[in-house]
CSV table of C-alpha atoms in Angstrom, one decimal:
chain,number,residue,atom,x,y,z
A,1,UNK,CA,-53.8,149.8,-173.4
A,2,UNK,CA,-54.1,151.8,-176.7
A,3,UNK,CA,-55.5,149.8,-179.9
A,4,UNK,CA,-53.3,148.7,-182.5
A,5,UNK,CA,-53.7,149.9,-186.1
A,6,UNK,CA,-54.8,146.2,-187.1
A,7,UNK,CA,-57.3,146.7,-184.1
A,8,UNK,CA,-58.6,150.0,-185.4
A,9,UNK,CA,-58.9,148.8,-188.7
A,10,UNK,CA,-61.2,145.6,-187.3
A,11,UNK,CA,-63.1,147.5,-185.3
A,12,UNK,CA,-63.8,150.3,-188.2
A,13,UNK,CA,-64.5,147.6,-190.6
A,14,UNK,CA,-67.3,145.7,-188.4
A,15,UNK,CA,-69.2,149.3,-187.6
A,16,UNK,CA,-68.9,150.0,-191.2
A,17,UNK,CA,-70.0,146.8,-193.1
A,18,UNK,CA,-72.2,145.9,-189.9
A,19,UNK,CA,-74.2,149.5,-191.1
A,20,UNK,CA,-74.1,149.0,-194.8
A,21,UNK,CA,-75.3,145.6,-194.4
A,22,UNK,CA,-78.7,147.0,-193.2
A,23,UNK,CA,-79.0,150.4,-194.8
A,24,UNK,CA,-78.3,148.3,-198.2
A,25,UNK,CA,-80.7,146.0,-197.6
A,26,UNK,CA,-83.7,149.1,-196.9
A,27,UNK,CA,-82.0,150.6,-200.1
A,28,UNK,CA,-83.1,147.8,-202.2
A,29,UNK,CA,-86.3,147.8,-200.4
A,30,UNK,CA,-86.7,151.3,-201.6
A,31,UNK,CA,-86.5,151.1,-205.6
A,32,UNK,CA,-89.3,151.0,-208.1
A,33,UNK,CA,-88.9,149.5,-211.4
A,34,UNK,CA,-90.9,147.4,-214.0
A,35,UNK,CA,-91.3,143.9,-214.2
A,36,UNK,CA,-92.0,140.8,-216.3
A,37,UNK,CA,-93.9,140.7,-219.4
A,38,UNK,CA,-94.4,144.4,-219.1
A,39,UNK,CA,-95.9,145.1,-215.9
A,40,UNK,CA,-96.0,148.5,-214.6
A,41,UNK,CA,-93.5,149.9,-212.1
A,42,UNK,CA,-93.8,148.7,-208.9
A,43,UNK,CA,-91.4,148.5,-205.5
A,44,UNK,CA,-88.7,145.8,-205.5
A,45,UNK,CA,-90.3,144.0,-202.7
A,46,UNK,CA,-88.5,140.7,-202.7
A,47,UNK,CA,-87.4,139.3,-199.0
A,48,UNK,CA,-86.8,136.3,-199.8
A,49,UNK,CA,-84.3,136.7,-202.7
A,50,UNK,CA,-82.9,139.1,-200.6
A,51,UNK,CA,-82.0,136.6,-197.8
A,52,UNK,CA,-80.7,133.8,-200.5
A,53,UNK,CA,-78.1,137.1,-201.2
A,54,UNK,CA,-77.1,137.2,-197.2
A,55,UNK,CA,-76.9,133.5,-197.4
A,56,UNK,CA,-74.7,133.8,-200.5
A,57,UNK,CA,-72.5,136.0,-198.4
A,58,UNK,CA,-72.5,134.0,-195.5
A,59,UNK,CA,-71.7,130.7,-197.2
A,60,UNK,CA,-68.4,133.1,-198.6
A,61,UNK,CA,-67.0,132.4,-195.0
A,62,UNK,CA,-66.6,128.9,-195.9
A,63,UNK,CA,-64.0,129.9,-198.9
A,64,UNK,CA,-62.3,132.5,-196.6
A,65,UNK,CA,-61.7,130.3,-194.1
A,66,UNK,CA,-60.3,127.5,-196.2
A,67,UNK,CA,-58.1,130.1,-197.8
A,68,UNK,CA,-56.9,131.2,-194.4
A,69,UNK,CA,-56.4,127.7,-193.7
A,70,UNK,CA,-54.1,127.2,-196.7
A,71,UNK,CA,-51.8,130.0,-196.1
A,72,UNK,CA,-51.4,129.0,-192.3
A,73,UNK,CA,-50.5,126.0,-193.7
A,74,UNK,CA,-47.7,127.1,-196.3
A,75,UNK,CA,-45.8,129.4,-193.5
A,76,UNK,CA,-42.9,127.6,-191.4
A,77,UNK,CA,-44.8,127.7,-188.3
A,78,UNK,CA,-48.9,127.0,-188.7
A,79,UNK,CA,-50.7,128.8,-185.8
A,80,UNK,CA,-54.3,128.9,-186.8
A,81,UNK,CA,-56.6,126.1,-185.2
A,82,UNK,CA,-59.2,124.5,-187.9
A,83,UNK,CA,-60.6,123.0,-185.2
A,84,UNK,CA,-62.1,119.2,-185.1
A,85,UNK,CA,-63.5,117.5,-187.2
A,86,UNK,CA,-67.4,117.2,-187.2
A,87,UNK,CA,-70.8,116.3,-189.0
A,88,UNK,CA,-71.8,119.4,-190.9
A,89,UNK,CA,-75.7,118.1,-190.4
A,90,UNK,CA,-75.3,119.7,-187.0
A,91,UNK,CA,-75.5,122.9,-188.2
A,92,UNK,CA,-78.8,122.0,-190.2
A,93,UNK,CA,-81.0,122.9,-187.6
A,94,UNK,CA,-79.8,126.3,-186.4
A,95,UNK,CA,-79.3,127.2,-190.2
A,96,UNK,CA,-83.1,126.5,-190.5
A,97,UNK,CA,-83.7,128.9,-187.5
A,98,UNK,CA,-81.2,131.8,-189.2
A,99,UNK,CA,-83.1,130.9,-192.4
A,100,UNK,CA,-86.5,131.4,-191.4
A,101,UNK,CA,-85.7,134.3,-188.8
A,102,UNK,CA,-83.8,136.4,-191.5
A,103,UNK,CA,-86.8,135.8,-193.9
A,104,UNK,CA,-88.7,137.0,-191.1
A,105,UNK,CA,-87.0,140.3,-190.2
A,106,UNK,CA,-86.2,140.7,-194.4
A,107,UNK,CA,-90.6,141.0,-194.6
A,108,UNK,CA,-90.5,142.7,-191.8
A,109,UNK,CA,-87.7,145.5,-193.2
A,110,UNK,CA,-90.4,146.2,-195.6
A,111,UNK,CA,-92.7,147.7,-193.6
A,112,UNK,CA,-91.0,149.5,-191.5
A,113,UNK,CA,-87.6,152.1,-190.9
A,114,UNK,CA,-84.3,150.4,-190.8
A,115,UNK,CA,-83.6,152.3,-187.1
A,116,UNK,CA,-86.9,151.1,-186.0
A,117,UNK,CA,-85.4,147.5,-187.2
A,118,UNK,CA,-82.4,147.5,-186.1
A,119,UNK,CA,-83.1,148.6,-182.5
A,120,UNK,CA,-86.2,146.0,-182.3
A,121,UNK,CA,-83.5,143.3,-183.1
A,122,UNK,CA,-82.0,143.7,-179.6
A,123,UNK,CA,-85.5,141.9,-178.1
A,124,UNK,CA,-83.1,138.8,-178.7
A,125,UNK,CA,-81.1,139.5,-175.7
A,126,UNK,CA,-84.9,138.6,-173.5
A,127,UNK,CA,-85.4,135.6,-175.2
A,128,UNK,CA,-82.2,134.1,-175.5
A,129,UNK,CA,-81.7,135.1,-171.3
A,130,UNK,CA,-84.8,133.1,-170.8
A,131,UNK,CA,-83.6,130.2,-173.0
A,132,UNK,CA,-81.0,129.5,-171.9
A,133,UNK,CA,-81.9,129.4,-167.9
A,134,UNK,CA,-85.1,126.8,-169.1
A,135,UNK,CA,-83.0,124.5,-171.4
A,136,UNK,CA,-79.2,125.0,-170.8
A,137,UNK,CA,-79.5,125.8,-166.9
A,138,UNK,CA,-78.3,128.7,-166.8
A,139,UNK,CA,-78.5,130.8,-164.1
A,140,UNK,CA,-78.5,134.6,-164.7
A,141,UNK,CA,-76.3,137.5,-162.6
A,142,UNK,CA,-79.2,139.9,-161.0
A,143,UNK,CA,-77.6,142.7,-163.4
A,144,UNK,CA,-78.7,140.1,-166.6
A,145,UNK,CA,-82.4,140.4,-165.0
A,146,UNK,CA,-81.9,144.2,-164.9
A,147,UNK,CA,-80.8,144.4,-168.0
A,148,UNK,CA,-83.6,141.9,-169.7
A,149,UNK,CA,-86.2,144.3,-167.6
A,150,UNK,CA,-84.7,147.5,-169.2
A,151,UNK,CA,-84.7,146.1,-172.5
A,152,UNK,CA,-88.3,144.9,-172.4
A,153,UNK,CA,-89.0,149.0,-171.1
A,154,UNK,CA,-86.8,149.8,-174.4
A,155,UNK,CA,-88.7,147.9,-176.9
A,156,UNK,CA,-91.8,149.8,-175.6
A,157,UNK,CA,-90.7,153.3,-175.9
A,158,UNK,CA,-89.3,152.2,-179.8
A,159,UNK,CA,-92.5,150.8,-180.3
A,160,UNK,CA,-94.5,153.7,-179.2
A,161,UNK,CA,-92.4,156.0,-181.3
A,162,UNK,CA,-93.6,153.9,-184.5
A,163,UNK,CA,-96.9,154.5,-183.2
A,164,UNK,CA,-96.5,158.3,-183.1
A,165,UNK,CA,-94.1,158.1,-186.5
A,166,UNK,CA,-96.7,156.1,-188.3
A,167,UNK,CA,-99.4,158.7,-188.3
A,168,UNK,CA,-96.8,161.4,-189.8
A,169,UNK,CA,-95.3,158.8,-191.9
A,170,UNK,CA,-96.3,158.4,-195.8
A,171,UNK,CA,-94.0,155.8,-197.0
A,172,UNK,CA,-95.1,153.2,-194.3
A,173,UNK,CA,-99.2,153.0,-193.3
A,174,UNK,CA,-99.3,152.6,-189.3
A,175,UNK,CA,-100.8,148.8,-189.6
A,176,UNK,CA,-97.7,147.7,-191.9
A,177,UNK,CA,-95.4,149.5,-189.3
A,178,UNK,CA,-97.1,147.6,-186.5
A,179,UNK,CA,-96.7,144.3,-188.3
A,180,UNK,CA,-93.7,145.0,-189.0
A,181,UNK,CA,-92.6,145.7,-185.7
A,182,UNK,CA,-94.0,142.6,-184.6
A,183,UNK,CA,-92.5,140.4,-187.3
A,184,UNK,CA,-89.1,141.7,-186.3
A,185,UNK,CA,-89.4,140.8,-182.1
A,186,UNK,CA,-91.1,137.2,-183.4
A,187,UNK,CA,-87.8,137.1,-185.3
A,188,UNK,CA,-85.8,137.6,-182.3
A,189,UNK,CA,-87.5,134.1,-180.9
A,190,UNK,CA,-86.0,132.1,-183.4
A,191,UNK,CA,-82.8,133.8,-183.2
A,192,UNK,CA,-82.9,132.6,-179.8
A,193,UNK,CA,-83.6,129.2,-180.0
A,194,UNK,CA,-80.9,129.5,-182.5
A,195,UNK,CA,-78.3,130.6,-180.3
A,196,UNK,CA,-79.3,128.0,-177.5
A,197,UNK,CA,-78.9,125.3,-180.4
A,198,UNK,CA,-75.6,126.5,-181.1
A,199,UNK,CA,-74.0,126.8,-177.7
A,200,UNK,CA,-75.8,122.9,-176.7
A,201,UNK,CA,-74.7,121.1,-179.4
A,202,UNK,CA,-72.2,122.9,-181.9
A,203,UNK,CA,-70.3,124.9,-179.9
A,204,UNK,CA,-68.7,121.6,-177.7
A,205,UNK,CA,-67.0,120.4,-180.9
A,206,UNK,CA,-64.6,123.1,-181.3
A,207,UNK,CA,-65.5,124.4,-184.7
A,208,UNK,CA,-64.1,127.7,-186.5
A,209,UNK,CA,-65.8,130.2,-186.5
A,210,UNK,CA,-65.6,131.3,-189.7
A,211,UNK,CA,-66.3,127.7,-190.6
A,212,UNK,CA,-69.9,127.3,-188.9
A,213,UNK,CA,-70.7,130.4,-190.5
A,214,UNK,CA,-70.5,129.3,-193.6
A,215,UNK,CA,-71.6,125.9,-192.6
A,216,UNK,CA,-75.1,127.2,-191.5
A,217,UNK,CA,-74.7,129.8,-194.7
A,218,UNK,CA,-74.3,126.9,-197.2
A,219,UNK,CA,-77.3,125.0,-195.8
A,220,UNK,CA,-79.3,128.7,-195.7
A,221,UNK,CA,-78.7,129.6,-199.5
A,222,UNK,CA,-78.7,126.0,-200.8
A,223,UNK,CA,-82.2,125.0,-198.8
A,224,UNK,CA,-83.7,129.0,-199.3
A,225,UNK,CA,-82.9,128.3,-202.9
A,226,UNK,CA,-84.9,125.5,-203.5
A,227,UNK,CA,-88.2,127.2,-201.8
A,228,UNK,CA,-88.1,129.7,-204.0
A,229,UNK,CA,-89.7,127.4,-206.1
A,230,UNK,CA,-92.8,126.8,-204.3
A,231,UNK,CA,-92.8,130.0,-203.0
A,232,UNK,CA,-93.4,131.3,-207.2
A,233,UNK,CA,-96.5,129.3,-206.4
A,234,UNK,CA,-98.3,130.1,-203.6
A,235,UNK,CA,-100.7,132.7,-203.7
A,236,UNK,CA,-101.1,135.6,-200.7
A,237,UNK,CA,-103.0,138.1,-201.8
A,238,UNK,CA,-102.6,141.6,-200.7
A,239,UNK,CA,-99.6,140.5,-198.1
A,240,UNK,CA,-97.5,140.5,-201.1
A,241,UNK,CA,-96.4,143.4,-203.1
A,242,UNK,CA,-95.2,141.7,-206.4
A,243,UNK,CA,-98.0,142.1,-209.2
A,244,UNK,CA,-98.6,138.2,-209.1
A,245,UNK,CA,-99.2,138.4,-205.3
A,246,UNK,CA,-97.3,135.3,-204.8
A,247,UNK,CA,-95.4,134.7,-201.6
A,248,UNK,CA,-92.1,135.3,-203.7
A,249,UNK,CA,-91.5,136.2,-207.4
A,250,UNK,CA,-87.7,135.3,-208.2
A,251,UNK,CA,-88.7,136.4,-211.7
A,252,UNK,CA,-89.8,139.4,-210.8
A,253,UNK,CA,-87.2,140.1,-209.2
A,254,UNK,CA,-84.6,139.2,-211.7
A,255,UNK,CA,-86.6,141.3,-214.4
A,256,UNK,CA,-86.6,144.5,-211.9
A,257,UNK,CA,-82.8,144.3,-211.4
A,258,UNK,CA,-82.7,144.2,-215.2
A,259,UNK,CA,-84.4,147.4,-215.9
A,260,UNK,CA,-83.0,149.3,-213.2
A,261,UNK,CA,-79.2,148.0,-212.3
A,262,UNK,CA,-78.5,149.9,-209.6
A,263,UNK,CA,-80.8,147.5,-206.8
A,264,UNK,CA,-78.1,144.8,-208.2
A,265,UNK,CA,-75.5,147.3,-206.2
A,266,UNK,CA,-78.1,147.1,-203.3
A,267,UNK,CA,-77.9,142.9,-203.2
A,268,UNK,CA,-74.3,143.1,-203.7
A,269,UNK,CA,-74.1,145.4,-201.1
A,270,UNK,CA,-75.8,143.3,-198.8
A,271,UNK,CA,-74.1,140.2,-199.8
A,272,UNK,CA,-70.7,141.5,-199.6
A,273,UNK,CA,-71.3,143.8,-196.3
A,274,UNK,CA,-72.0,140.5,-193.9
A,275,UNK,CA,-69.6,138.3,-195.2
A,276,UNK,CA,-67.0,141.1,-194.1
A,277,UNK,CA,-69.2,141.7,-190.8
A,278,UNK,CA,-68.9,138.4,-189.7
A,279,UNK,CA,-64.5,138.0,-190.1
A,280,UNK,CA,-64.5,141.3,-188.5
A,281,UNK,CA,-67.0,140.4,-186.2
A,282,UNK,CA,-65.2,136.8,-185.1
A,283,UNK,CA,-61.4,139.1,-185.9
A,284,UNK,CA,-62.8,142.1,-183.0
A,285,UNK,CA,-63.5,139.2,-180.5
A,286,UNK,CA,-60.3,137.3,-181.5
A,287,UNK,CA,-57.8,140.6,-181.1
A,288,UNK,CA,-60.0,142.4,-178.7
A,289,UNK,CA,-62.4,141.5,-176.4
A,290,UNK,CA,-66.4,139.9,-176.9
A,291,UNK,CA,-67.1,143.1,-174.8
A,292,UNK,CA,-66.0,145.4,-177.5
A,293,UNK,CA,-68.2,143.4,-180.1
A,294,UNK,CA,-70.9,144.6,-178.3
A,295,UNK,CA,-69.8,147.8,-177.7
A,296,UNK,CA,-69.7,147.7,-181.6
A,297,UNK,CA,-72.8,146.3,-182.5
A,298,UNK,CA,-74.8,148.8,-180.4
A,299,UNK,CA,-72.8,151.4,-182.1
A,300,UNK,CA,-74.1,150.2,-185.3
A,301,UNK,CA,-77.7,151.2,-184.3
A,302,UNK,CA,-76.8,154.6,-184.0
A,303,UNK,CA,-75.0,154.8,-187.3
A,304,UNK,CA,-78.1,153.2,-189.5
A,305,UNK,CA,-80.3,155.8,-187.7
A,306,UNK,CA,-78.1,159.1,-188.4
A,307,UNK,CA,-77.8,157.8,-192.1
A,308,UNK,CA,-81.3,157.2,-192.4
A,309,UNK,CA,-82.1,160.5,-191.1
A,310,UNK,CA,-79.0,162.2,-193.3
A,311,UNK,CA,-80.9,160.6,-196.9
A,312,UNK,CA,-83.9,161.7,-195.2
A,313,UNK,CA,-85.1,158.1,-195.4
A,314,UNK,CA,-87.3,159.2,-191.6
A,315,UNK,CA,-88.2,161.8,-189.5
A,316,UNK,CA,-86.2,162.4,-186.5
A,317,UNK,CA,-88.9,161.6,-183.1
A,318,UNK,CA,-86.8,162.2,-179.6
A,319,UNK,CA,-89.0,159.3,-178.4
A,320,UNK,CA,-86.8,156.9,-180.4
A,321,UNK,CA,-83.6,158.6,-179.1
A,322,UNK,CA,-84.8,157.8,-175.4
A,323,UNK,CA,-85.6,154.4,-176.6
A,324,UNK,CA,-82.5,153.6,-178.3
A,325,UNK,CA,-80.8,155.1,-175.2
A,326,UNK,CA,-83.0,152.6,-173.0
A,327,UNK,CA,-81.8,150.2,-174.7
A,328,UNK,CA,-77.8,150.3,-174.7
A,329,UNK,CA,-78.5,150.6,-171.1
A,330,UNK,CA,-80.6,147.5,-171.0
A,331,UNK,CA,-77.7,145.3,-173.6
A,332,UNK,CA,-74.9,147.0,-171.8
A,333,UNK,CA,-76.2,145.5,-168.4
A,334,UNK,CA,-76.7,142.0,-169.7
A,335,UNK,CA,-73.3,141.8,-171.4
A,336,UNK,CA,-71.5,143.0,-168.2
A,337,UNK,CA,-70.2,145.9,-169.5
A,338,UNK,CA,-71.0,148.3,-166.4
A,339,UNK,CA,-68.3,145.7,-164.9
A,340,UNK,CA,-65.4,147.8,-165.3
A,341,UNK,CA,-66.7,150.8,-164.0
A,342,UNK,CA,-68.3,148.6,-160.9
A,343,UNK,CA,-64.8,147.1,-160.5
A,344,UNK,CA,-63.1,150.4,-159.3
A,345,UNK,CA,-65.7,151.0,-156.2
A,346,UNK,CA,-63.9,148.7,-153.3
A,347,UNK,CA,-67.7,147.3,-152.2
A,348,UNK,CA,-68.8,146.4,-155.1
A,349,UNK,CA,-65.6,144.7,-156.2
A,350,UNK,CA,-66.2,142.4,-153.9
A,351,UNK,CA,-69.7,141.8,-154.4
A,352,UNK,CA,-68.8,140.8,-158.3
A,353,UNK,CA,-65.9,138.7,-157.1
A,354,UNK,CA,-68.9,136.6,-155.2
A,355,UNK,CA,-70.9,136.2,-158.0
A,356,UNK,CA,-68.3,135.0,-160.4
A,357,UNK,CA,-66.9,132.5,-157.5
A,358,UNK,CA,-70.7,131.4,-157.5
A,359,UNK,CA,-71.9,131.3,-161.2
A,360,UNK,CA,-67.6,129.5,-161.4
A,361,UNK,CA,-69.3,126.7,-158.7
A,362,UNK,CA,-72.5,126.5,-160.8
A,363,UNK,CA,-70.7,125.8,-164.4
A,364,UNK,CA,-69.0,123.1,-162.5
A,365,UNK,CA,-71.7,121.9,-160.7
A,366,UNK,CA,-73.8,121.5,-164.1
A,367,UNK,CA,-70.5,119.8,-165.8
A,368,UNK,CA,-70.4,117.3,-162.8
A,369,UNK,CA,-74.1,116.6,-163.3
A,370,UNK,CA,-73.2,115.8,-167.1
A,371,UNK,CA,-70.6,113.5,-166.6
A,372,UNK,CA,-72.9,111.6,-164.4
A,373,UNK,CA,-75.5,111.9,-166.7
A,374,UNK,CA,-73.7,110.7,-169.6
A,375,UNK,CA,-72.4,107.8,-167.2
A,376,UNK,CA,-75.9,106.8,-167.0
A,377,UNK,CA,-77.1,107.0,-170.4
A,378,UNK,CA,-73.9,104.7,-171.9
């Protein structure tokens, strides 16, 4: 069935913002400029501001959905679903897990190339698979394994391309790519036990989407906020790159963005880029399919690492090609999305109508086990 304009439009506007949202980011991370009480030029190396601005974009889904909300409202015949009502704490938790993981990966985006980071960021596919067979019994399709295996082979051949790029490399020295590269897949760990938090105890109580994101947003900027405070404080040393060597320098920051405007564009950039990411995100899965999501998100890999090679940001090495190739093949297997192609060969039809009758009896097998569970606890 051929895609609708809206459709097009959606899916054109999550590749797009889903791109800028990164390459902004490693734009910012790119600009020199003085700072405070005039110190010489240095590079804007501020992650933690940086994630406040995300947060700030994220909480924005809040107002978009209540502004969504009122217009359903106002028209003859409402159709949107605000869902139930709740306790916002519940999204404290994984907010704390998106805040410290996105702090994580912001530190990280310092040291090494924004392909290199976004292609590490699929890792969270191994440990959420892993998750959520230990804590939420689920049990994985043979093609999941495969596809956690392949990814795992993936993040090896991106990593040894670092390895090769980081002796050729003058921007980034090889032990700050290697860090970096490891602050990015620790990341991935708390985006994990993130996700599992979301699915065992947000997800049951029907909640909008675009409401939990700015739920979890809200608590992210507001609580990020705050430790910026502290963070002015403590000193670091040489793991910082702000003249104070202070784990963060809000002031510096501010000061930098006063002499040179244009990382202002960068932040705002940012800011704006995943509050449109996530509605077009939640609007592809809505009017299309979660599969195309996917299918979009993986795209968005490619497009960071063209651009970064078009501003001549990196050095093109065909080992990251084969790695970045590795793993599509590896997310692509544990999303299903060799399913439709599987589904045309008669055999293997029936083989994947099996499994589904099997993982259907499992889900209800678990549910059963709930009820009675829940019997036993009241």
């Amino acid at each position: 069935m051929a895609w609708t304009k809206y459709q097009l439009f959606l899916a054109g506007l999550m590749l797009t913002t889903g791109s800028i949202n990164t390459l902004s980011a490693k734009w910012a991370d790119m600009f020199s400029a003085k700072g405070c009480h005039g110190d010489a030029e240095h590079s804007f190396s501020h992650p933690f501001v940086q994630a406040v601005g995300m947060f700030l974009g994220e909480f924005s889904c809040l107002a978009v959905f209540y502004i969504l909300l009122c217009h359903d409202r106002r028209s003859p015949e409402p159709r949107m679903n605000p869902g139930q009502s709740f306790n916002p704490l519940l999204f404290f938790p994984p907010a704390m897990c998106d805040m410290t993981a996105t702090s994580i990966m912001y530190v990280a985006l310092n040291m090494t190339s924004a392909s290199s980071f976004q292609m590490l960021r699929g890792a969270v596919i191994i440990f959420t698979g892993l998750l959520s067979v230990a804590f939420l019994g689920r049990r994985l399709q043979p093609s999941q394994w495969l596809g956690i295996f392949i990814t795992i082979l993936g993040l090896v051949v991106v990593g040894l391309a670092d390895l090769v790029s980081g002796h050729k490399d003058d921007s980034h020295k090889l032990s700050d790519v290697i860090t970096g590269d490891l602050l990015i897949i620790m990341a991935q760990i708390i985006v994990s036990v993130q996700m599992v938090l979301e699915e065992k105890f947000v997800y049951k109580h029907d909640v909008h989407p675009l409401r939990a994101v700015g739920t979890e947003g809200l608590f992210g900027f507001v609580v990020l906020s705050l430790l910026l405070i502290p963070m002015y404080f403590i000193y670091v040393g040489n793991f910082s790159n702000n003249p104070r060597q202070v784990l963060e320098d809000a002031l510096d920051a501010f000061c930098q963005i006063g002499h040179k405007p244009l990382i202002l564009l960068a932040l705002l950039g940012n800011t704006v880029s995943i509050a449109f990411f996530n509605f077009a995100g939640i609007s592809v899965t809505k009017e299309i399919s979660a599969t195309t999501r996917m299918v979009l998100d993986s795209l968005r890999t490619l497009v960071i690492w063209v651009v970064s090679l078009a501003l001549g940001w990196e050095q093109f090495h065909g080992l990251q090609v084969l790695g970045f190739l590795v793993l599509l093949t590896g997310t692509a297997l544990y999303n299903g999305l060799h399913r439709p192609l599987l589904a045309k060969i008669p055999w293997c039809a029936a083989r994947m109508n099996l499994e589904e009758d099997s993982s259907e009896a499992e889900r209800e097998r678990l549910l059963n086990d709930g009820r009675v569970q829940a019997g036993e606890d009241t």
